[in-house]
Amino acid sequence: MNREHTMEINKGLLNFIEKSPSLYHVIENFKNMLLETGFTQLTEKESWNLEKGGKYFVTRGGTTIIAFKVPEKEFANFQIVASHSDSPAFKLKANPELEKEGHYLSLNIEKYGGMIYGPWFDRPLSVAGRVVVKDGIRLSGRLVNIDRDLLVIPNVAIHMNRKINDGFSYNPQKDMLPLLGSEQSKGVLIEELARQAGADSPKDIVSADLYLYNRQKGTFLGVQNEFIGSPKLDDLQCAYTSVKAFIQGGNNDSVTMCCVFDSEEVGSCTSQGADSTMLSDVLERISDAFGRNLQEHKSALAGSFMVSADNAHAVHPNMPEKSDPTDRPFINRGVVVKHNANQKYTTDAVTDAVFKGICVKACVPVQDFSNRADEPGGSTLGNIASSHVSISMVDI
């Protein structure tokens, strides 16, 4: 792959992230990408009438999507790539407006997922997500995004906290509340959300799932533009490239499948996370639609393969000692295969060899990652999904 092609892919990634201020927008944008390339949307409430050569997708909760392509002939197995749609963020509470000192109006929030607090300070933020609107006797979910610099989480001046550079423990209920406006701004946010949602009145908004997002756009960095910097690279970098590759790829002998799950940042234990039945449900319904019995379905699973794609840690230029002495991946040196003795990652010797063989065939360089033995690392969705669908997997 030449540099020009790589830059085009990364420009597409940064544009996708900019258009995806919440995980609801992430899935809506993936949905539109699939529809534009000839995929048919299925619903879990109806029977599936699938055809050989067909291209399909299904969503759950508005935050998870599974797409698949059926080959023209009898399929032998399932070839799957999985990533996640969510990123750490601050979520607005049910009654978010919070008056402060009789002069300010802030928003009451709680944190979603594990995050570094510092980068959220002193930069333009806004609100996006989903609202549920009462429309007569019906309830409908609608996406909203206040597409302007709306909020700020103000830091305290150095004169009022002279020890801040010596290390400071932030309290999310006190220190991380975003400033919305003056006391005269009470009720303005819900009015704006109603306009965004096309509701007749703010009273028609019954409930909402709303998140803060960073308004700073992604960009290229480095003297030769060799790095990219952006919010939500974990894991929209893997999700976007997986969906793009899945749409473009072939499937002569296998059902190829691309999954983008919600809830990875909080353990995946939701009805639309990797720890749900969604993947197994979809796999079973595909086999059932083509008249396969349980034995035939299990045989197909036994010959299947899944790539769990989530960002890996490169060696940090200022803290190289945080990386393992030998398994030390670097940015722009190739795809990373993740290993962990305690099964935080699913990779074993066989799946490692299979995946690296594919990379060699595609002329893609490969690196290895392990945590330092004295530093516990994170986990991802692969090992969680494997507890529901027992197929060979590799974490990259």
Short mmCIF file of C-alpha atoms in Angstrom, two decimals:
data_model
loop_
_atom_site.label_atom_id
_atom_site.label_comp_id
_atom_site.label_asym_id
_atom_site.label_seq_id
_atom_site.Cartn_x
_atom_site.Cartn_y
_atom_site.Cartn_z
CA MET A 1 0.00 0.00 0.00
CA ASN A 2 1.54 3.32 -1.03
CA ARG A 3 1.63 6.45 1.11
CA GLU A 4 -1.03 8.23 -0.96
CA HIS A 5 -3.48 5.37 -0.47
CA THR A 6 -2.72 5.28 3.25
CA MET A 7 -3.39 9.01 3.57
CA GLU A 8 -6.75 8.62 1.80
CA ILE A 9 -7.78 5.86 4.21
CA ASN A 10 -6.79 7.98 7.20
CA LYS A 11 -8.61 11.05 5.83
CA GLY A 12 -11.70 8.87 5.52
CA LEU A 13 -11.23 7.68 9.10
CA LEU A 14 -10.91 11.21 10.49
CA ASN A 15 -13.94 12.34 8.51
CA PHE A 16 -15.94 9.38 9.84
CA ILE A 17 -14.98 10.20 13.44
CA GLU A 18 -15.97 13.84 12.94
CA LYS A 19 -19.40 12.71 11.69
CA SER A 20 -19.81 10.29 14.62
CA PRO A 21 -20.07 12.39 17.81
CA SER A 22 -21.82 9.57 19.72
CA LEU A 23 -21.94 5.80 19.44
CA TYR A 24 -25.48 6.13 18.04
CA HIS A 25 -24.08 8.18 15.17
CA VAL A 26 -21.30 5.61 14.72
CA ILE A 27 -23.79 2.85 14.03
CA GLU A 28 -26.05 5.08 11.92
CA ASN A 29 -23.07 5.99 9.72
CA PHE A 30 -22.03 2.35 9.36
CA LYS A 31 -25.63 1.49 8.53
CA ASN A 32 -25.64 4.11 5.75
CA MET A 33 -22.32 2.82 4.39
CA LEU A 34 -23.84 -0.66 4.10
CA LEU A 35 -27.09 0.52 2.54
CA GLU A 36 -25.17 2.54 -0.05
CA THR A 37 -23.28 -0.60 -1.10
CA GLY A 38 -26.31 -2.83 -1.56
CA PHE A 39 -26.86 -4.41 1.86
CA THR A 40 -30.36 -5.25 3.11
CA GLN A 41 -31.37 -4.41 6.67
CA LEU A 42 -32.91 -7.20 8.75
CA THR A 43 -34.78 -6.89 12.04
CA GLU A 44 -34.64 -9.34 14.92
CA LYS A 45 -38.43 -9.22 15.32
CA GLU A 46 -39.07 -10.81 11.90
CA SER A 47 -38.14 -14.06 10.20
CA TRP A 48 -35.07 -13.96 7.97
CA ASN A 49 -35.42 -15.10 4.36
CA LEU A 50 -31.81 -15.16 3.22
CA GLU A 51 -30.49 -15.86 -0.26
CA LYS A 52 -27.18 -17.13 -1.54
CA GLY A 53 -25.11 -14.18 -2.67
CA GLY A 54 -27.08 -11.88 -0.36
CA LYS A 55 -25.66 -9.04 1.75
CA TYR A 56 -27.38 -8.24 5.05
CA PHE A 57 -27.05 -6.44 8.38
CA VAL A 58 -28.93 -6.18 11.67
CA THR A 59 -28.65 -3.71 14.54
CA ARG A 60 -29.47 -3.96 18.24
CA GLY A 61 -30.11 -1.07 20.59
CA GLY A 62 -28.95 1.44 18.00
CA THR A 63 -25.36 0.89 19.16
CA THR A 64 -24.33 -2.52 17.77
CA ILE A 65 -24.33 -3.72 14.18
CA ILE A 66 -23.56 -7.11 12.62
CA ALA A 67 -23.26 -7.33 8.84
CA PHE A 68 -22.68 -10.48 6.77
CA LYS A 69 -22.32 -11.67 3.20
CA VAL A 70 -23.49 -15.10 2.05
CA PRO A 71 -21.52 -16.80 -0.76
CA GLU A 72 -23.16 -18.00 -3.97
CA LYS A 73 -22.55 -21.64 -3.03
CA GLU A 74 -22.87 -23.69 0.15
CA PHE A 75 -20.75 -22.07 2.83
CA ALA A 76 -18.15 -23.99 4.81
CA ASN A 77 -17.76 -21.72 7.83
CA PHE A 78 -17.89 -18.18 9.20
CA GLN A 79 -15.04 -15.67 8.89
CA ILE A 80 -15.58 -12.83 11.38
CA VAL A 81 -13.98 -9.54 12.35
CA ALA A 82 -15.17 -7.73 15.48
CA SER A 83 -14.49 -4.31 17.00
CA HIS A 84 -16.40 -1.88 19.23
CA SER A 85 -18.38 1.33 18.76
CA ASP A 86 -18.06 2.93 22.20
CA SER A 87 -15.39 5.18 23.69
CA PRO A 88 -14.94 6.65 27.19
CA ALA A 89 -17.10 9.73 27.65
CA PHE A 90 -19.23 11.68 30.09
CA LYS A 91 -22.94 10.91 30.01
CA LEU A 92 -25.59 13.42 31.06
CA LYS A 93 -27.75 12.35 33.99
CA ALA A 94 -31.54 12.22 33.69
CA ASN A 95 -32.01 15.72 35.14
CA PRO A 96 -28.76 17.34 34.12
CA GLU A 97 -29.21 21.06 34.81
CA LEU A 98 -27.33 22.14 37.92
CA GLU A 99 -27.41 25.72 39.22
CA LYS A 100 -24.12 26.90 40.75
CA GLU A 101 -23.63 29.91 43.02
CA GLY A 102 -26.78 31.57 41.68
CA HIS A 103 -24.88 32.66 38.55
CA TYR A 104 -23.86 29.56 36.57
CA LEU A 105 -25.67 26.66 34.95
CA SER A 106 -23.67 23.45 34.71
CA LEU A 107 -24.58 19.92 33.65
CA ASN A 108 -24.60 16.94 35.99
CA ILE A 109 -22.70 14.04 34.43
CA GLU A 110 -21.24 10.62 35.18
CA LYS A 111 -18.29 8.98 33.51
CA TYR A 112 -18.65 6.12 31.06
CA GLY A 113 -15.66 3.80 30.81
CA GLY A 114 -12.09 4.34 31.92
CA MET A 115 -10.62 7.67 30.90
CA ILE A 116 -7.92 10.25 31.53
CA TYR A 117 -9.64 13.35 32.91
CA GLY A 118 -7.02 15.94 31.98
CA PRO A 119 -7.68 16.19 28.22
CA TRP A 120 -11.32 17.11 28.85
CA PHE A 121 -10.45 20.44 30.47
CA ASP A 122 -10.48 23.88 28.81
CA ARG A 123 -11.55 22.81 25.35
CA PRO A 124 -14.82 23.20 23.41
CA LEU A 125 -17.28 20.37 24.00
CA SER A 126 -20.82 19.64 22.91
CA VAL A 127 -23.64 17.14 23.38
CA ALA A 128 -24.82 14.34 21.09
CA GLY A 129 -26.73 11.09 21.35
CA ARG A 130 -30.30 9.84 21.20
CA VAL A 131 -33.56 11.23 22.54
CA VAL A 132 -36.85 9.36 22.79
CA VAL A 133 -39.76 11.49 21.59
CA LYS A 134 -43.46 10.95 22.21
CA ASP A 135 -45.27 11.25 18.88
CA GLY A 136 -48.96 10.75 19.55
CA ILE A 137 -49.23 7.26 21.03
CA ARG A 138 -45.84 6.21 19.64
CA LEU A 139 -42.32 6.55 20.99
CA SER A 140 -39.47 7.11 18.54
CA GLY A 141 -35.72 7.37 19.03
CA ARG A 142 -34.05 10.25 17.21
CA LEU A 143 -30.40 11.21 16.89
CA VAL A 144 -29.31 14.65 18.00
CA ASN A 145 -26.06 16.59 17.78
CA ILE A 146 -25.65 20.20 18.85
CA ASP A 147 -23.02 20.90 16.25
CA ARG A 148 -21.29 23.92 17.78
CA ASP A 149 -18.93 24.79 20.63
CA LEU A 150 -21.36 24.58 23.52
CA LEU A 151 -19.66 23.56 26.78
CA VAL A 152 -16.39 23.79 28.64
CA ILE A 153 -15.03 22.04 31.73
CA PRO A 154 -13.02 24.90 33.26
CA ASN A 155 -9.77 24.20 35.05
CA VAL A 156 -8.70 26.11 38.15
CA ALA A 157 -6.00 28.75 37.73
CA ILE A 158 -2.51 27.79 38.90
CA HIS A 159 -2.71 30.52 41.57
CA MET A 160 -5.62 28.70 43.23
CA ASN A 161 -4.10 25.22 43.02
CA ARG A 162 -0.31 25.56 43.01
CA LYS A 163 0.20 21.81 43.57
CA ILE A 164 -1.70 20.73 40.47
CA ASN A 165 1.52 19.87 38.61
CA ASP A 166 2.62 17.69 41.52
CA GLY A 167 -0.29 15.34 40.85
CA PHE A 168 -3.99 15.93 41.47
CA SER A 169 -6.88 13.58 42.06
CA TYR A 170 -9.99 14.80 40.22
CA ASN A 171 -13.46 14.20 41.63
CA PRO A 172 -15.82 13.64 38.68
CA GLN A 173 -18.86 14.79 40.66
CA LYS A 174 -17.17 18.11 41.50
CA ASP A 175 -14.30 18.90 39.18
CA MET A 176 -15.60 17.58 35.86
CA LEU A 177 -18.98 19.32 35.58
CA PRO A 178 -19.27 21.15 32.22
CA LEU A 179 -20.37 24.77 32.19
CA LEU A 180 -23.44 25.33 29.99
CA GLY A 181 -24.07 29.03 30.51
CA SER A 182 -25.38 31.67 32.87
CA GLU A 183 -28.37 31.22 35.15
CA GLN A 184 -30.58 32.67 32.40
CA SER A 185 -29.84 29.56 30.31
CA LYS A 186 -32.14 27.32 32.33
CA GLY A 187 -34.31 25.22 29.99
CA VAL A 188 -32.48 26.29 26.82
CA LEU A 189 -30.71 22.94 26.33
CA ILE A 190 -33.90 20.89 26.27
CA GLU A 191 -35.43 23.40 23.85
CA GLU A 192 -32.46 23.00 21.52
CA LEU A 193 -32.65 19.21 21.76
CA ALA A 194 -36.36 19.35 20.91
CA ARG A 195 -35.59 21.40 17.81
CA GLN A 196 -32.85 18.96 16.85
CA ALA A 197 -35.22 16.01 17.24
CA GLY A 198 -38.07 17.67 15.37
CA ALA A 199 -40.33 17.48 18.43
CA ASP A 200 -43.31 19.83 18.73
CA SER A 201 -42.41 20.73 22.31
CA PRO A 202 -39.63 20.03 24.83
CA LYS A 203 -42.30 18.19 26.82
CA ASP A 204 -42.41 15.57 24.04
CA ILE A 205 -38.88 14.42 24.92
CA VAL A 206 -39.51 11.52 27.28
CA SER A 207 -35.92 10.42 27.92
CA ALA A 208 -32.43 10.61 26.47
CA ASP A 209 -28.99 9.01 26.20
CA LEU A 210 -26.71 12.02 25.75
CA TYR A 211 -22.93 12.25 25.90
CA LEU A 212 -20.32 14.99 25.88
CA TYR A 213 -17.91 14.92 22.98
CA ASN A 214 -14.70 16.70 22.12
CA ARG A 215 -15.13 19.25 19.33
CA GLN A 216 -11.47 19.16 18.35
CA LYS A 217 -11.09 17.61 14.90
CA GLY A 218 -8.66 14.82 14.12
CA THR A 219 -5.48 15.80 12.33
CA PHE A 220 -2.19 14.59 10.91
CA LEU A 221 0.88 15.13 13.07
CA GLY A 222 4.65 14.76 12.74
CA VAL A 223 7.11 16.52 10.46
CA GLN A 224 6.13 14.17 7.61
CA ASN A 225 2.50 13.71 8.69
CA GLU A 226 3.42 10.24 9.87
CA PHE A 227 1.06 10.25 12.89
CA ILE A 228 -2.62 10.91 13.38
CA GLY A 229 -4.22 12.46 16.44
CA SER A 230 -7.94 12.24 17.07
CA PRO A 231 -10.56 11.48 19.70
CA LYS A 232 -12.05 7.97 19.68
CA LEU A 233 -9.27 6.20 17.77
CA ASP A 234 -9.99 3.43 20.30
CA ASP A 235 -11.80 1.77 18.67
CA LEU A 236 -13.19 3.61 15.67
CA GLN A 237 -9.87 3.18 13.90
CA CYS A 238 -10.37 -0.60 13.88
CA ALA A 239 -14.14 -0.40 13.39
CA TYR A 240 -13.95 1.90 10.36
CA THR A 241 -11.18 0.01 8.59
CA SER A 242 -12.86 -3.33 9.34
CA VAL A 243 -16.17 -2.22 7.83
CA LYS A 244 -14.41 -0.76 4.77
CA ALA A 245 -12.42 -3.96 4.23
CA PHE A 246 -15.49 -6.14 4.80
CA ILE A 247 -17.50 -4.24 2.18
CA GLN A 248 -14.71 -4.53 -0.37
CA GLY A 249 -13.68 -8.11 0.39
CA GLY A 250 -14.84 -11.34 -1.24
CA ASN A 251 -16.47 -14.44 0.20
CA ASN A 252 -16.30 -17.43 -2.13
CA ASP A 253 -16.55 -20.21 0.45
CA SER A 254 -17.48 -18.60 3.77
CA VAL A 255 -20.08 -16.36 5.32
CA THR A 256 -18.00 -13.26 6.01
CA MET A 257 -19.15 -11.16 8.93
CA CYS A 258 -18.28 -7.79 10.45
CA CYS A 259 -19.41 -7.01 14.02
CA VAL A 260 -19.21 -3.65 15.79
CA PHE A 261 -20.29 -4.13 19.41
CA ASP A 262 -21.28 -1.63 22.08
CA SER A 263 -20.26 -1.63 25.76
CA GLU A 264 -16.66 -2.84 25.47
CA GLU A 265 -15.45 0.06 27.62
CA VAL A 266 -17.66 -1.08 30.51
CA GLY A 267 -17.19 -4.85 30.30
CA SER A 268 -19.55 -5.79 27.42
CA CYS A 269 -22.26 -7.02 29.82
CA THR A 270 -25.27 -5.53 28.03
CA SER A 271 -27.88 -6.90 25.65
CA GLN A 272 -25.89 -5.45 22.73
CA GLY A 273 -22.36 -6.10 24.00
CA ALA A 274 -20.00 -8.93 23.11
CA ASP A 275 -21.13 -10.67 26.31
CA SER A 276 -24.68 -10.91 24.95
CA THR A 277 -26.29 -13.55 22.74
CA MET A 278 -26.27 -11.30 19.67
CA LEU A 279 -23.39 -12.95 17.80
CA SER A 280 -24.60 -16.48 18.53
CA ASP A 281 -28.17 -15.45 17.65
CA VAL A 282 -27.11 -14.15 14.25
CA LEU A 283 -24.94 -17.17 13.47
CA GLU A 284 -27.75 -19.57 14.39
CA ARG A 285 -30.30 -17.66 12.31
CA ILE A 286 -28.03 -17.77 9.26
CA SER A 287 -27.64 -21.55 9.53
CA ASP A 288 -31.36 -21.96 10.17
CA ALA A 289 -32.27 -19.85 7.12
CA PHE A 290 -30.35 -22.30 4.92
CA GLY A 291 -31.88 -25.39 6.51
CA ARG A 292 -28.87 -26.50 8.50
CA ASN A 293 -29.44 -28.63 11.55
CA LEU A 294 -27.61 -28.24 14.87
CA GLN A 295 -24.87 -30.70 13.93
CA GLU A 296 -24.17 -28.91 10.66
CA HIS A 297 -24.16 -25.54 12.41
CA LYS A 298 -21.67 -26.73 15.03
CA SER A 299 -19.44 -28.17 12.30
CA ALA A 300 -19.40 -24.81 10.52
CA LEU A 301 -18.44 -23.07 13.78
CA ALA A 302 -15.61 -25.53 14.36
CA GLY A 303 -14.05 -24.45 11.08
CA SER A 304 -14.58 -20.74 11.63
CA PHE A 305 -12.18 -17.94 12.55
CA MET A 306 -12.57 -14.56 14.22
CA VAL A 307 -10.31 -11.51 14.38
CA SER A 308 -10.90 -9.33 17.43
CA ALA A 309 -9.68 -5.86 16.40
CA ASP A 310 -8.94 -3.28 19.09
CA ASN A 311 -6.15 -0.73 19.39
CA ALA A 312 -2.77 -1.82 20.77
CA HIS A 313 -0.21 0.13 22.80
CA ALA A 314 2.91 1.26 20.96
CA VAL A 315 6.13 2.06 22.82
CA HIS A 316 5.70 5.53 24.37
CA PRO A 317 8.51 7.92 23.40
CA ASN A 318 8.69 9.50 26.86
CA MET A 319 8.06 6.33 28.88
CA PRO A 320 9.56 3.40 26.95
CA GLU A 321 10.01 1.54 30.25
CA LYS A 322 6.23 1.00 30.35
CA SER A 323 6.54 -1.47 27.47
CA ASP A 324 7.66 -5.08 27.54
CA PRO A 325 11.42 -5.64 27.00
CA THR A 326 10.94 -7.79 23.86
CA ASP A 327 7.35 -7.47 22.58
CA ARG A 328 7.58 -3.78 21.71
CA PRO A 329 5.39 -2.59 18.82
CA PHE A 330 6.00 0.81 17.24
CA ILE A 331 3.64 3.11 15.34
CA ASN A 332 3.69 2.54 11.56
CA ARG A 333 5.64 -0.71 11.84
CA GLY A 334 2.71 -3.03 11.15
CA VAL A 335 -0.36 -4.74 12.52
CA VAL A 336 -0.02 -5.89 16.14
CA VAL A 337 -0.91 -9.36 17.42
CA LYS A 338 -1.78 -9.28 21.13
CA HIS A 339 -0.73 -12.03 23.56
CA ASN A 340 -1.64 -12.63 27.21
CA ALA A 341 -1.00 -15.71 29.35
CA ASN A 342 -4.08 -15.01 31.48
CA GLN A 343 -6.37 -15.01 28.43
CA LYS A 344 -7.16 -11.30 28.39
CA TYR A 345 -6.52 -11.81 24.68
CA THR A 346 -7.60 -14.89 22.74
CA THR A 347 -4.45 -15.41 20.68
CA ASP A 348 -2.78 -18.83 20.89
CA ALA A 349 0.07 -20.32 18.86
CA VAL A 350 -2.25 -21.68 16.17
CA THR A 351 -4.34 -18.54 15.64
CA ASP A 352 -1.16 -16.45 15.77
CA ALA A 353 0.40 -18.56 13.02
CA VAL A 354 -2.74 -18.50 10.87
CA PHE A 355 -3.11 -14.73 11.11
CA LYS A 356 0.57 -14.03 10.47
CA GLY A 357 0.42 -16.33 7.45
CA ILE A 358 -2.43 -14.23 6.05
CA CYS A 359 -0.41 -11.05 6.66
CA VAL A 360 2.64 -12.49 4.88
CA LYS A 361 0.46 -13.37 1.89
CA ALA A 362 -0.91 -9.80 1.86
CA CYS A 363 2.59 -8.27 2.34
CA VAL A 364 1.51 -6.67 5.64
CA PRO A 365 4.18 -6.34 8.37
CA VAL A 366 3.28 -7.80 11.78
CA GLN A 367 4.39 -7.03 15.35
CA ASP A 368 3.76 -8.68 18.73
CA PHE A 369 2.44 -7.10 21.92
CA SER A 370 2.55 -8.38 25.48
CA ASN A 371 2.18 -6.48 28.72
CA ARG A 372 5.10 -6.27 31.10
CA ALA A 373 4.79 -9.15 33.57
CA ASP A 374 4.51 -6.64 36.43
CA GLU A 375 1.88 -4.47 34.68
CA PRO A 376 -1.68 -5.77 34.32
CA GLY A 377 -3.19 -4.72 31.01
CA GLY A 378 -6.69 -4.23 29.74
CA SER A 379 -8.85 -6.76 27.96
CA THR A 380 -11.06 -6.56 24.91
CA LEU A 381 -14.14 -8.19 23.41
CA GLY A 382 -12.57 -11.31 21.89
CA ASN A 383 -12.28 -13.39 25.04
CA ILE A 384 -15.78 -12.29 26.11
CA ALA A 385 -17.34 -13.25 22.78
CA SER A 386 -15.54 -16.61 22.83
CA SER A 387 -17.45 -17.61 25.97
CA HIS A 388 -20.64 -17.54 23.85
CA VAL A 389 -19.30 -18.70 20.48
CA SER A 390 -16.41 -21.13 20.74
CA ILE A 391 -14.39 -20.57 17.57
CA SER A 392 -10.73 -19.94 16.90
CA MET A 393 -9.79 -16.30 17.52
CA VAL A 394 -6.86 -13.93 17.39
CA ASP A 395 -6.64 -10.50 19.00
CA ILE A 396 -5.01 -7.76 16.94
#
